[in-house]
Amino acid sequence: YNLLGGAQKSYHANPGARFSGTSRVAYIPDNEDGRNLLKRLKYAWRRGLSFTIGTSLTTGASNVITWSSIHHKTSMSGGVHGFPDPSYFANSKEELDGLSVPAAVDLSPDGTLLTKKRSEESDDSSQIPTSSPVAVPSPPVATTAAAATTAAATTTPAATTTPAATTTPA
């Protein structure tokens, strides 16, 4: 993630106070669970749920970009913020569910909501869809790229301006 600095908005703790830009790297396994999590993280990113402005738990610095309530793995080699972590997907699901982020089955690969939620479709196998689901367009905003890196591959999702900061291409 590449995040530009700026001035805090009215909904931040210190409106008008300046904050510096930063970048963050997160890792997701390149498997089915990882790809499903990536869809949900893209949705959360587009809605400004991934970062906020506050006090860093790591450095104690105030008025800085910090991770929000969605945990990310920032190391591929163990430790609290790394893999392996057998509960990571379950914990992530719980955090994203708590933020009302739709299930992966209801999201396109770029994290946009499908027009008809697959989770609400009938289990009646006689109903054959006549067309593919179509992604609901996001409202018009400045679009840039933010990198969400997986352990085995890199995926670059489209991102929008977040309430916390503006993004730049990775």
N, C-alpha and C. Protein backbone atom coordinates (compact mmCIF):
# COMPACT_ATOMS: atom_id res chain seq x y z
N TYR A 1 0.85 -1.16 0.00
CA TYR A 1 0.00 0.00 0.00
C TYR A 1 0.90 1.23 0.00
N ASN A 2 0.63 2.20 -0.86
CA ASN A 2 1.33 3.48 -0.88
C ASN A 2 0.33 4.56 -0.52
N LEU A 3 0.61 5.28 0.56
CA LEU A 3 -0.34 6.26 1.08
C LEU A 3 0.33 7.63 1.16
N LEU A 4 -0.33 8.62 0.58
CA LEU A 4 0.19 9.98 0.62
C LEU A 4 -0.17 10.67 1.92
N GLY A 5 0.63 11.62 2.32
CA GLY A 5 0.31 12.43 3.48
C GLY A 5 -0.72 13.48 3.11
N GLY A 6 -1.11 14.25 4.09
CA GLY A 6 -2.10 15.29 3.85
C GLY A 6 -2.56 15.91 5.15
N ALA A 7 -3.75 16.45 5.12
CA ALA A 7 -4.35 17.05 6.31
C ALA A 7 -5.53 16.18 6.74
N GLN A 8 -5.67 16.00 8.04
CA GLN A 8 -6.78 15.20 8.55
C GLN A 8 -8.11 15.86 8.21
N LYS A 9 -9.09 15.00 7.95
CA LYS A 9 -10.44 15.46 7.60
C LYS A 9 -11.25 15.71 8.87
N SER A 10 -12.45 16.19 8.70
CA SER A 10 -13.31 16.51 9.85
C SER A 10 -13.65 15.30 10.70
N TYR A 11 -13.62 14.11 10.13
CA TYR A 11 -13.97 12.90 10.88
C TYR A 11 -12.76 12.28 11.58
N HIS A 12 -11.58 12.84 11.44
CA HIS A 12 -10.40 12.36 12.15
C HIS A 12 -10.29 13.02 13.52
N ALA A 13 -9.39 12.50 14.34
CA ALA A 13 -9.22 13.00 15.72
C ALA A 13 -8.75 14.45 15.77
N ASN A 14 -7.91 14.86 14.82
CA ASN A 14 -7.35 16.21 14.83
C ASN A 14 -7.53 16.88 13.46
N PRO A 15 -8.76 17.30 13.14
CA PRO A 15 -9.00 17.90 11.82
C PRO A 15 -8.01 19.02 11.52
N GLY A 16 -7.48 18.98 10.30
CA GLY A 16 -6.53 19.99 9.85
C GLY A 16 -5.08 19.66 10.16
N ALA A 17 -4.84 18.79 11.14
CA ALA A 17 -3.46 18.43 11.48
C ALA A 17 -2.85 17.64 10.32
N ARG A 18 -1.58 17.90 10.02
CA ARG A 18 -0.88 17.26 8.92
C ARG A 18 -0.41 15.87 9.34
N PHE A 19 -0.30 14.98 8.37
CA PHE A 19 0.27 13.66 8.59
C PHE A 19 1.12 13.30 7.39
N SER A 20 2.14 12.49 7.61
CA SER A 20 3.07 12.10 6.55
C SER A 20 2.59 10.86 5.83
N GLY A 21 3.03 10.72 4.59
CA GLY A 21 2.73 9.52 3.82
C GLY A 21 3.57 8.36 4.29
N THR A 22 3.21 7.18 3.84
CA THR A 22 3.94 5.97 4.21
C THR A 22 3.61 4.88 3.21
N SER A 23 4.28 3.76 3.34
CA SER A 23 3.92 2.58 2.54
C SER A 23 3.90 1.38 3.47
N ARG A 24 3.12 0.39 3.11
CA ARG A 24 3.00 -0.83 3.89
C ARG A 24 2.98 -2.00 2.92
N VAL A 25 3.57 -3.12 3.34
CA VAL A 25 3.54 -4.35 2.57
C VAL A 25 2.85 -5.40 3.42
N ALA A 26 1.94 -6.14 2.80
CA ALA A 26 1.24 -7.22 3.49
C ALA A 26 1.29 -8.46 2.61
N TYR A 27 1.25 -9.63 3.24
CA TYR A 27 1.36 -10.89 2.52
C TYR A 27 0.11 -11.74 2.74
N ILE A 28 -0.30 -12.40 1.66
CA ILE A 28 -1.44 -13.31 1.67
C ILE A 28 -1.02 -14.55 0.89
N PRO A 29 -1.25 -15.74 1.41
CA PRO A 29 -0.90 -16.95 0.65
C PRO A 29 -1.65 -17.00 -0.68
N ASP A 30 -0.98 -17.48 -1.72
CA ASP A 30 -1.59 -17.61 -3.03
C ASP A 30 -2.28 -18.97 -3.10
N ASN A 31 -3.42 -19.05 -2.41
CA ASN A 31 -4.27 -20.24 -2.45
C ASN A 31 -5.72 -19.75 -2.44
N GLU A 32 -6.68 -20.67 -2.46
CA GLU A 32 -8.09 -20.27 -2.55
C GLU A 32 -8.49 -19.36 -1.38
N ASP A 33 -8.10 -19.71 -0.16
CA ASP A 33 -8.44 -18.86 0.98
C ASP A 33 -7.81 -17.48 0.85
N GLY A 34 -6.56 -17.44 0.39
CA GLY A 34 -5.87 -16.17 0.21
C GLY A 34 -6.53 -15.31 -0.86
N ARG A 35 -6.91 -15.92 -1.97
CA ARG A 35 -7.56 -15.15 -3.05
C ARG A 35 -8.93 -14.64 -2.59
N ASN A 36 -9.66 -15.43 -1.81
CA ASN A 36 -10.95 -14.97 -1.29
C ASN A 36 -10.75 -13.83 -0.29
N LEU A 37 -9.74 -13.94 0.55
CA LEU A 37 -9.44 -12.86 1.49
C LEU A 37 -9.04 -11.60 0.74
N LEU A 38 -8.26 -11.74 -0.33
CA LEU A 38 -7.83 -10.59 -1.11
C LEU A 38 -9.02 -9.83 -1.69
N LYS A 39 -10.04 -10.53 -2.16
CA LYS A 39 -11.25 -9.85 -2.67
C LYS A 39 -11.86 -8.98 -1.57
N ARG A 40 -11.95 -9.53 -0.37
CA ARG A 40 -12.57 -8.81 0.74
C ARG A 40 -11.70 -7.64 1.19
N LEU A 41 -10.37 -7.83 1.16
CA LEU A 41 -9.47 -6.73 1.52
C LEU A 41 -9.55 -5.60 0.50
N LYS A 42 -9.71 -5.94 -0.77
CA LYS A 42 -9.88 -4.91 -1.80
C LYS A 42 -11.16 -4.12 -1.56
N TYR A 43 -12.24 -4.81 -1.22
CA TYR A 43 -13.50 -4.14 -0.91
C TYR A 43 -13.30 -3.19 0.28
N ALA A 44 -12.66 -3.69 1.33
CA ALA A 44 -12.41 -2.86 2.52
C ALA A 44 -11.53 -1.66 2.17
N TRP A 45 -10.52 -1.87 1.35
CA TRP A 45 -9.62 -0.79 0.92
C TRP A 45 -10.40 0.31 0.21
N ARG A 46 -11.26 -0.09 -0.72
CA ARG A 46 -12.04 0.87 -1.51
C ARG A 46 -12.95 1.73 -0.63
N ARG A 47 -13.29 1.24 0.54
CA ARG A 47 -14.19 1.96 1.44
C ARG A 47 -13.48 2.63 2.61
N GLY A 48 -12.15 2.66 2.54
CA GLY A 48 -11.39 3.36 3.58
C GLY A 48 -11.34 2.65 4.91
N LEU A 49 -11.45 1.32 4.90
CA LEU A 49 -11.48 0.56 6.15
C LEU A 49 -10.12 -0.02 6.54
N SER A 50 -9.11 0.14 5.70
CA SER A 50 -7.82 -0.52 5.94
C SER A 50 -6.86 0.30 6.81
N PHE A 51 -6.94 1.62 6.74
CA PHE A 51 -6.03 2.50 7.47
C PHE A 51 -6.82 3.64 8.11
N THR A 52 -6.20 4.28 9.09
CA THR A 52 -6.77 5.46 9.70
C THR A 52 -5.61 6.37 10.13
N ILE A 53 -5.93 7.51 10.68
CA ILE A 53 -4.92 8.42 11.22
C ILE A 53 -5.04 8.33 12.73
N GLY A 54 -3.92 8.13 13.40
CA GLY A 54 -3.97 8.01 14.85
C GLY A 54 -2.58 7.93 15.44
N THR A 55 -2.49 7.26 16.59
CA THR A 55 -1.23 7.05 17.28
C THR A 55 -0.72 5.65 16.98
N SER A 56 0.51 5.55 16.53
CA SER A 56 1.10 4.26 16.20
C SER A 56 1.33 3.42 17.45
N LEU A 57 0.85 2.19 17.42
CA LEU A 57 1.10 1.27 18.54
C LEU A 57 2.56 0.83 18.55
N THR A 58 3.21 0.89 17.40
CA THR A 58 4.60 0.47 17.29
C THR A 58 5.57 1.54 17.77
N THR A 59 5.38 2.77 17.30
CA THR A 59 6.34 3.84 17.61
C THR A 59 5.85 4.85 18.65
N GLY A 60 4.53 4.89 18.88
CA GLY A 60 3.97 5.87 19.80
C GLY A 60 3.77 7.24 19.16
N ALA A 61 4.17 7.39 17.88
CA ALA A 61 4.01 8.67 17.19
C ALA A 61 2.52 8.96 16.97
N SER A 62 2.14 10.22 17.08
CA SER A 62 0.74 10.59 16.87
C SER A 62 0.57 11.24 15.51
N ASN A 63 -0.68 11.31 15.06
CA ASN A 63 -1.04 11.89 13.77
C ASN A 63 -0.30 11.21 12.61
N VAL A 64 -0.31 9.89 12.62
CA VAL A 64 0.32 9.10 11.57
C VAL A 64 -0.69 8.10 11.00
N ILE A 65 -0.41 7.62 9.80
CA ILE A 65 -1.25 6.59 9.19
C ILE A 65 -0.97 5.28 9.92
N THR A 66 -2.04 4.65 10.38
CA THR A 66 -1.92 3.38 11.08
C THR A 66 -2.86 2.35 10.47
N TRP A 67 -2.57 1.10 10.72
CA TRP A 67 -3.48 0.03 10.31
C TRP A 67 -4.79 0.24 11.04
N SER A 68 -5.88 -0.11 10.41
CA SER A 68 -7.19 -0.03 11.05
C SER A 68 -7.43 -1.33 11.81
N SER A 69 -8.66 -1.76 11.92
CA SER A 69 -8.99 -2.95 12.71
C SER A 69 -8.84 -4.26 11.94
N ILE A 70 -8.39 -4.20 10.69
CA ILE A 70 -8.21 -5.41 9.89
C ILE A 70 -6.73 -5.81 9.97
N HIS A 71 -6.46 -6.94 10.58
CA HIS A 71 -5.08 -7.38 10.70
C HIS A 71 -4.51 -7.84 9.37
N HIS A 72 -3.28 -7.50 9.13
CA HIS A 72 -2.53 -7.90 7.93
C HIS A 72 -1.26 -8.61 8.38
N LYS A 73 -0.79 -9.52 7.57
CA LYS A 73 0.48 -10.19 7.83
C LYS A 73 1.58 -9.44 7.10
N THR A 74 2.57 -8.96 7.83
CA THR A 74 3.63 -8.15 7.25
C THR A 74 4.96 -8.89 7.19
N SER A 75 4.92 -10.18 7.49
CA SER A 75 6.13 -11.01 7.41
C SER A 75 5.74 -12.38 6.89
N MET A 76 6.61 -12.95 6.06
CA MET A 76 6.36 -14.31 5.57
C MET A 76 7.08 -15.34 6.44
N SER A 77 7.82 -14.87 7.43
CA SER A 77 8.66 -15.81 8.19
C SER A 77 8.38 -15.82 9.68
N GLY A 78 7.14 -15.94 10.06
CA GLY A 78 6.79 -16.13 11.46
C GLY A 78 6.66 -14.85 12.25
N GLY A 79 6.52 -15.02 13.55
CA GLY A 79 6.31 -13.89 14.44
C GLY A 79 4.83 -13.55 14.52
N VAL A 80 4.52 -12.58 15.35
CA VAL A 80 3.14 -12.17 15.58
C VAL A 80 2.46 -11.72 14.29
N HIS A 81 3.18 -11.05 13.42
CA HIS A 81 2.59 -10.51 12.20
C HIS A 81 3.00 -11.29 10.96
N GLY A 82 3.33 -12.57 11.15
CA GLY A 82 3.78 -13.37 10.01
C GLY A 82 3.13 -14.74 9.95
N PHE A 83 3.51 -15.47 8.94
CA PHE A 83 3.05 -16.84 8.73
C PHE A 83 4.12 -17.78 9.24
N PRO A 84 3.80 -18.98 9.65
CA PRO A 84 2.45 -19.55 9.64
C PRO A 84 1.60 -19.04 10.80
N ASP A 85 0.31 -18.97 10.55
CA ASP A 85 -0.68 -18.58 11.55
C ASP A 85 -1.96 -19.33 11.22
N PRO A 86 -2.19 -20.46 11.88
CA PRO A 86 -3.35 -21.30 11.53
C PRO A 86 -4.70 -20.63 11.76
N SER A 87 -4.77 -19.56 12.53
CA SER A 87 -6.05 -18.90 12.79
C SER A 87 -6.24 -17.62 11.98
N TYR A 88 -5.28 -17.28 11.10
CA TYR A 88 -5.34 -16.01 10.39
C TYR A 88 -6.61 -15.85 9.55
N PHE A 89 -6.97 -16.85 8.76
CA PHE A 89 -8.14 -16.70 7.90
C PHE A 89 -9.42 -16.59 8.73
N ALA A 90 -9.54 -17.37 9.78
CA ALA A 90 -10.73 -17.29 10.64
C ALA A 90 -10.80 -15.92 11.33
N ASN A 91 -9.67 -15.43 11.81
CA ASN A 91 -9.65 -14.11 12.46
C ASN A 91 -9.98 -13.00 11.46
N SER A 92 -9.41 -13.10 10.25
CA SER A 92 -9.68 -12.09 9.22
C SER A 92 -11.15 -12.08 8.85
N LYS A 93 -11.73 -13.27 8.69
CA LYS A 93 -13.15 -13.38 8.36
C LYS A 93 -13.99 -12.68 9.43
N GLU A 94 -13.67 -12.92 10.68
CA GLU A 94 -14.42 -12.31 11.78
C GLU A 94 -14.29 -10.78 11.75
N GLU A 95 -13.08 -10.28 11.52
CA GLU A 95 -12.86 -8.83 11.47
C GLU A 95 -13.62 -8.21 10.30
N LEU A 96 -13.55 -8.82 9.14
CA LEU A 96 -14.22 -8.29 7.95
C LEU A 96 -15.74 -8.40 8.07
N ASP A 97 -16.22 -9.51 8.64
CA ASP A 97 -17.66 -9.65 8.89
C ASP A 97 -18.14 -8.53 9.82
N GLY A 98 -17.34 -8.21 10.84
CA GLY A 98 -17.70 -7.16 11.79
C GLY A 98 -17.77 -5.78 11.15
N LEU A 99 -17.10 -5.61 10.03
CA LEU A 99 -17.13 -4.34 9.29
C LEU A 99 -18.14 -4.38 8.14
N SER A 100 -18.95 -5.44 8.09
CA SER A 100 -19.97 -5.64 7.05
C SER A 100 -19.37 -5.75 5.65
N VAL A 101 -18.17 -6.29 5.54
CA VAL A 101 -17.57 -6.55 4.24
C VAL A 101 -18.22 -7.82 3.69
N PRO A 102 -18.76 -7.78 2.48
CA PRO A 102 -19.46 -8.94 1.92
C PRO A 102 -18.54 -10.17 1.80
N ALA A 103 -19.17 -11.33 1.76
CA ALA A 103 -18.44 -12.58 1.56
C ALA A 103 -17.77 -12.56 0.19
N ALA A 104 -16.66 -13.27 0.07
CA ALA A 104 -15.90 -13.31 -1.19
C ALA A 104 -16.76 -13.76 -2.36
N VAL A 105 -17.68 -14.67 -2.12
CA VAL A 105 -18.54 -15.17 -3.21
C VAL A 105 -19.39 -14.05 -3.81
N ASP A 106 -19.60 -12.99 -3.07
CA ASP A 106 -20.42 -11.86 -3.54
C ASP A 106 -19.58 -10.73 -4.15
N LEU A 107 -18.28 -10.97 -4.30
CA LEU A 107 -17.39 -9.94 -4.82
C LEU A 107 -16.68 -10.42 -6.08
N SER A 108 -16.44 -9.49 -6.98
CA SER A 108 -15.65 -9.78 -8.18
C SER A 108 -14.17 -9.81 -7.76
N PRO A 109 -13.29 -10.29 -8.62
CA PRO A 109 -11.87 -10.34 -8.26
C PRO A 109 -11.27 -8.98 -7.90
N ASP A 110 -11.83 -7.88 -8.42
CA ASP A 110 -11.29 -6.57 -8.06
C ASP A 110 -11.93 -5.99 -6.80
N GLY A 111 -12.77 -6.77 -6.13
CA GLY A 111 -13.35 -6.34 -4.87
C GLY A 111 -14.64 -5.56 -4.98
N THR A 112 -15.23 -5.47 -6.18
CA THR A 112 -16.50 -4.78 -6.30
C THR A 112 -17.64 -5.77 -6.06
N LEU A 113 -18.74 -5.25 -5.57
CA LEU A 113 -19.90 -6.07 -5.24
C LEU A 113 -20.61 -6.51 -6.51
N LEU A 114 -20.94 -7.79 -6.57
CA LEU A 114 -21.69 -8.31 -7.71
C LEU A 114 -23.13 -7.83 -7.60
N THR A 115 -23.81 -7.66 -8.76
CA THR A 115 -25.18 -7.13 -8.74
C THR A 115 -26.14 -8.07 -8.03
N LYS A 116 -25.96 -9.35 -8.18
CA LYS A 116 -26.79 -10.32 -7.47
C LYS A 116 -25.88 -11.14 -6.58
N LYS A 117 -26.10 -11.03 -5.29
CA LYS A 117 -25.26 -11.75 -4.35
C LYS A 117 -25.45 -13.25 -4.52
N ARG A 118 -24.38 -13.94 -4.76
CA ARG A 118 -24.45 -15.39 -4.92
C ARG A 118 -24.84 -16.06 -3.63
N SER A 119 -24.51 -15.47 -2.49
CA SER A 119 -24.87 -16.06 -1.21
C SER A 119 -26.38 -16.05 -0.98
N GLU A 120 -27.11 -15.22 -1.75
CA GLU A 120 -28.55 -15.14 -1.60
C GLU A 120 -29.30 -15.91 -2.69
N GLU A 121 -28.55 -16.51 -3.62
CA GLU A 121 -29.19 -17.27 -4.70
C GLU A 121 -29.80 -18.54 -4.14
N SER A 122 -30.82 -19.00 -4.81
CA SER A 122 -31.51 -20.24 -4.43
C SER A 122 -30.57 -21.43 -4.63
N ASP A 123 -30.77 -22.45 -3.82
CA ASP A 123 -30.00 -23.68 -3.98
C ASP A 123 -30.62 -24.57 -5.05
N ASP A 124 -31.68 -24.11 -5.70
CA ASP A 124 -32.37 -24.89 -6.72
C ASP A 124 -31.48 -24.98 -7.96
N SER A 125 -30.96 -26.16 -8.23
CA SER A 125 -30.03 -26.34 -9.35
C SER A 125 -30.73 -26.24 -10.70
N SER A 126 -32.06 -26.18 -10.72
CA SER A 126 -32.76 -26.04 -11.99
C SER A 126 -32.70 -24.61 -12.51
N GLN A 127 -32.33 -23.66 -11.65
CA GLN A 127 -32.21 -22.28 -12.09
C GLN A 127 -30.83 -22.07 -12.68
N ILE A 128 -30.79 -21.94 -13.98
CA ILE A 128 -29.53 -21.75 -14.68
C ILE A 128 -29.41 -20.27 -15.03
N PRO A 129 -28.30 -19.64 -14.59
CA PRO A 129 -28.16 -18.21 -14.90
C PRO A 129 -28.07 -17.98 -16.41
N THR A 130 -28.70 -16.90 -16.85
CA THR A 130 -28.68 -16.58 -18.27
C THR A 130 -27.51 -15.69 -18.63
N SER A 131 -26.87 -15.09 -17.64
CA SER A 131 -25.70 -14.26 -17.91
C SER A 131 -24.79 -14.27 -16.69
N SER A 132 -23.59 -13.82 -16.88
CA SER A 132 -22.63 -13.74 -15.77
C SER A 132 -23.00 -12.56 -14.89
N PRO A 133 -22.65 -12.65 -13.57
CA PRO A 133 -22.87 -11.50 -12.70
C PRO A 133 -22.04 -10.32 -13.20
N VAL A 134 -22.58 -9.14 -13.00
CA VAL A 134 -21.92 -7.92 -13.43
C VAL A 134 -21.52 -7.14 -12.19
N ALA A 135 -20.35 -6.58 -12.19
CA ALA A 135 -19.87 -5.80 -11.05
C ALA A 135 -20.60 -4.46 -11.01
N VAL A 136 -20.98 -4.04 -9.81
CA VAL A 136 -21.60 -2.74 -9.62
C VAL A 136 -20.50 -1.70 -9.67
N PRO A 137 -20.63 -0.68 -10.51
CA PRO A 137 -19.57 0.33 -10.59
C PRO A 137 -19.47 1.14 -9.31
N SER A 138 -18.25 1.50 -8.97
CA SER A 138 -18.03 2.37 -7.81
C SER A 138 -18.42 3.78 -8.19
N PRO A 139 -18.77 4.61 -7.18
CA PRO A 139 -19.06 5.99 -7.50
C PRO A 139 -17.82 6.65 -8.10
N PRO A 140 -17.98 7.69 -8.91
CA PRO A 140 -16.83 8.32 -9.53
C PRO A 140 -15.90 8.92 -8.49
N VAL A 141 -14.68 8.43 -8.44
CA VAL A 141 -13.64 8.95 -7.55
C VAL A 141 -12.31 8.82 -8.27
N ALA A 142 -11.30 9.48 -7.76
CA ALA A 142 -9.96 9.35 -8.34
C ALA A 142 -9.46 7.94 -8.10
N THR A 143 -9.12 7.23 -9.15
CA THR A 143 -8.68 5.85 -9.01
C THR A 143 -7.19 5.75 -9.27
N THR A 144 -6.53 4.99 -8.41
CA THR A 144 -5.11 4.72 -8.57
C THR A 144 -4.88 3.25 -8.27
N ALA A 145 -3.64 2.83 -8.14
CA ALA A 145 -3.35 1.43 -7.86
C ALA A 145 -2.69 1.30 -6.51
N ALA A 146 -3.03 0.24 -5.81
CA ALA A 146 -2.39 -0.09 -4.54
C ALA A 146 -2.00 -1.55 -4.60
N ALA A 147 -0.81 -1.87 -4.21
CA ALA A 147 -0.34 -3.25 -4.33
C ALA A 147 -0.73 -4.04 -3.10
N ALA A 148 -1.35 -5.16 -3.32
CA ALA A 148 -1.60 -6.13 -2.27
C ALA A 148 -0.77 -7.35 -2.65
N THR A 149 0.26 -7.61 -1.92
CA THR A 149 1.24 -8.61 -2.31
C THR A 149 0.92 -9.94 -1.65
N THR A 150 0.97 -11.01 -2.43
CA THR A 150 0.79 -12.34 -1.88
C THR A 150 2.14 -12.99 -1.70
N ALA A 151 2.17 -14.07 -0.93
CA ALA A 151 3.43 -14.75 -0.67
C ALA A 151 4.03 -15.31 -1.95
N ALA A 152 3.20 -15.75 -2.88
CA ALA A 152 3.71 -16.37 -4.10
C ALA A 152 3.56 -15.50 -5.33
N ALA A 153 2.68 -14.50 -5.27
CA ALA A 153 2.44 -13.67 -6.46
C ALA A 153 1.99 -12.29 -6.00
N THR A 154 2.09 -11.34 -6.89
CA THR A 154 1.66 -9.98 -6.58
C THR A 154 0.42 -9.67 -7.39
N THR A 155 -0.57 -9.12 -6.73
CA THR A 155 -1.80 -8.69 -7.36
C THR A 155 -1.93 -7.20 -7.13
N THR A 156 -2.25 -6.44 -8.13
CA THR A 156 -2.41 -5.01 -7.98
C THR A 156 -3.87 -4.64 -8.15
N PRO A 157 -4.59 -4.40 -7.02
CA PRO A 157 -6.00 -4.03 -7.12
C PRO A 157 -6.17 -2.56 -7.42
N ALA A 158 -7.30 -2.23 -8.00
CA ALA A 158 -7.64 -0.81 -8.14
C ALA A 158 -8.00 -0.32 -6.76
N ALA A 159 -7.69 0.90 -6.47
CA ALA A 159 -8.01 1.46 -5.16
C ALA A 159 -8.58 2.85 -5.35
N THR A 160 -9.28 3.31 -4.37
CA THR A 160 -9.83 4.65 -4.45
C THR A 160 -9.30 5.47 -3.29
N THR A 161 -9.55 6.73 -3.32
CA THR A 161 -9.14 7.59 -2.24
C THR A 161 -9.85 7.15 -0.98
N THR A 162 -9.11 6.99 0.09
CA THR A 162 -9.68 6.55 1.35
C THR A 162 -9.88 7.75 2.25
N PRO A 163 -10.75 7.62 3.26
CA PRO A 163 -10.88 8.71 4.21
C PRO A 163 -9.57 9.01 4.94
N ALA A 164 -8.69 8.00 5.08
CA ALA A 164 -7.46 8.20 5.82
C ALA A 164 -6.40 8.90 5.00
N ALA A 165 -6.29 8.59 3.72
CA ALA A 165 -5.21 9.14 2.91
C ALA A 165 -5.49 8.92 1.44
N THR A 166 -4.71 9.57 0.60
CA THR A 166 -4.80 9.39 -0.83
C THR A 166 -3.73 8.40 -1.25
N THR A 167 -4.03 7.57 -2.23
CA THR A 167 -3.07 6.57 -2.67
C THR A 167 -2.37 7.00 -3.94
N THR A 168 -1.20 6.40 -4.16
CA THR A 168 -0.47 6.62 -5.40
C THR A 168 -0.16 5.28 -6.01
N PRO A 169 0.15 5.24 -7.30
CA PRO A 169 0.46 3.95 -7.91
C PRO A 169 1.63 3.28 -7.22
N ALA A 170 1.55 1.95 -7.13
CA ALA A 170 2.61 1.18 -6.49
C ALA A 170 3.84 1.15 -7.37
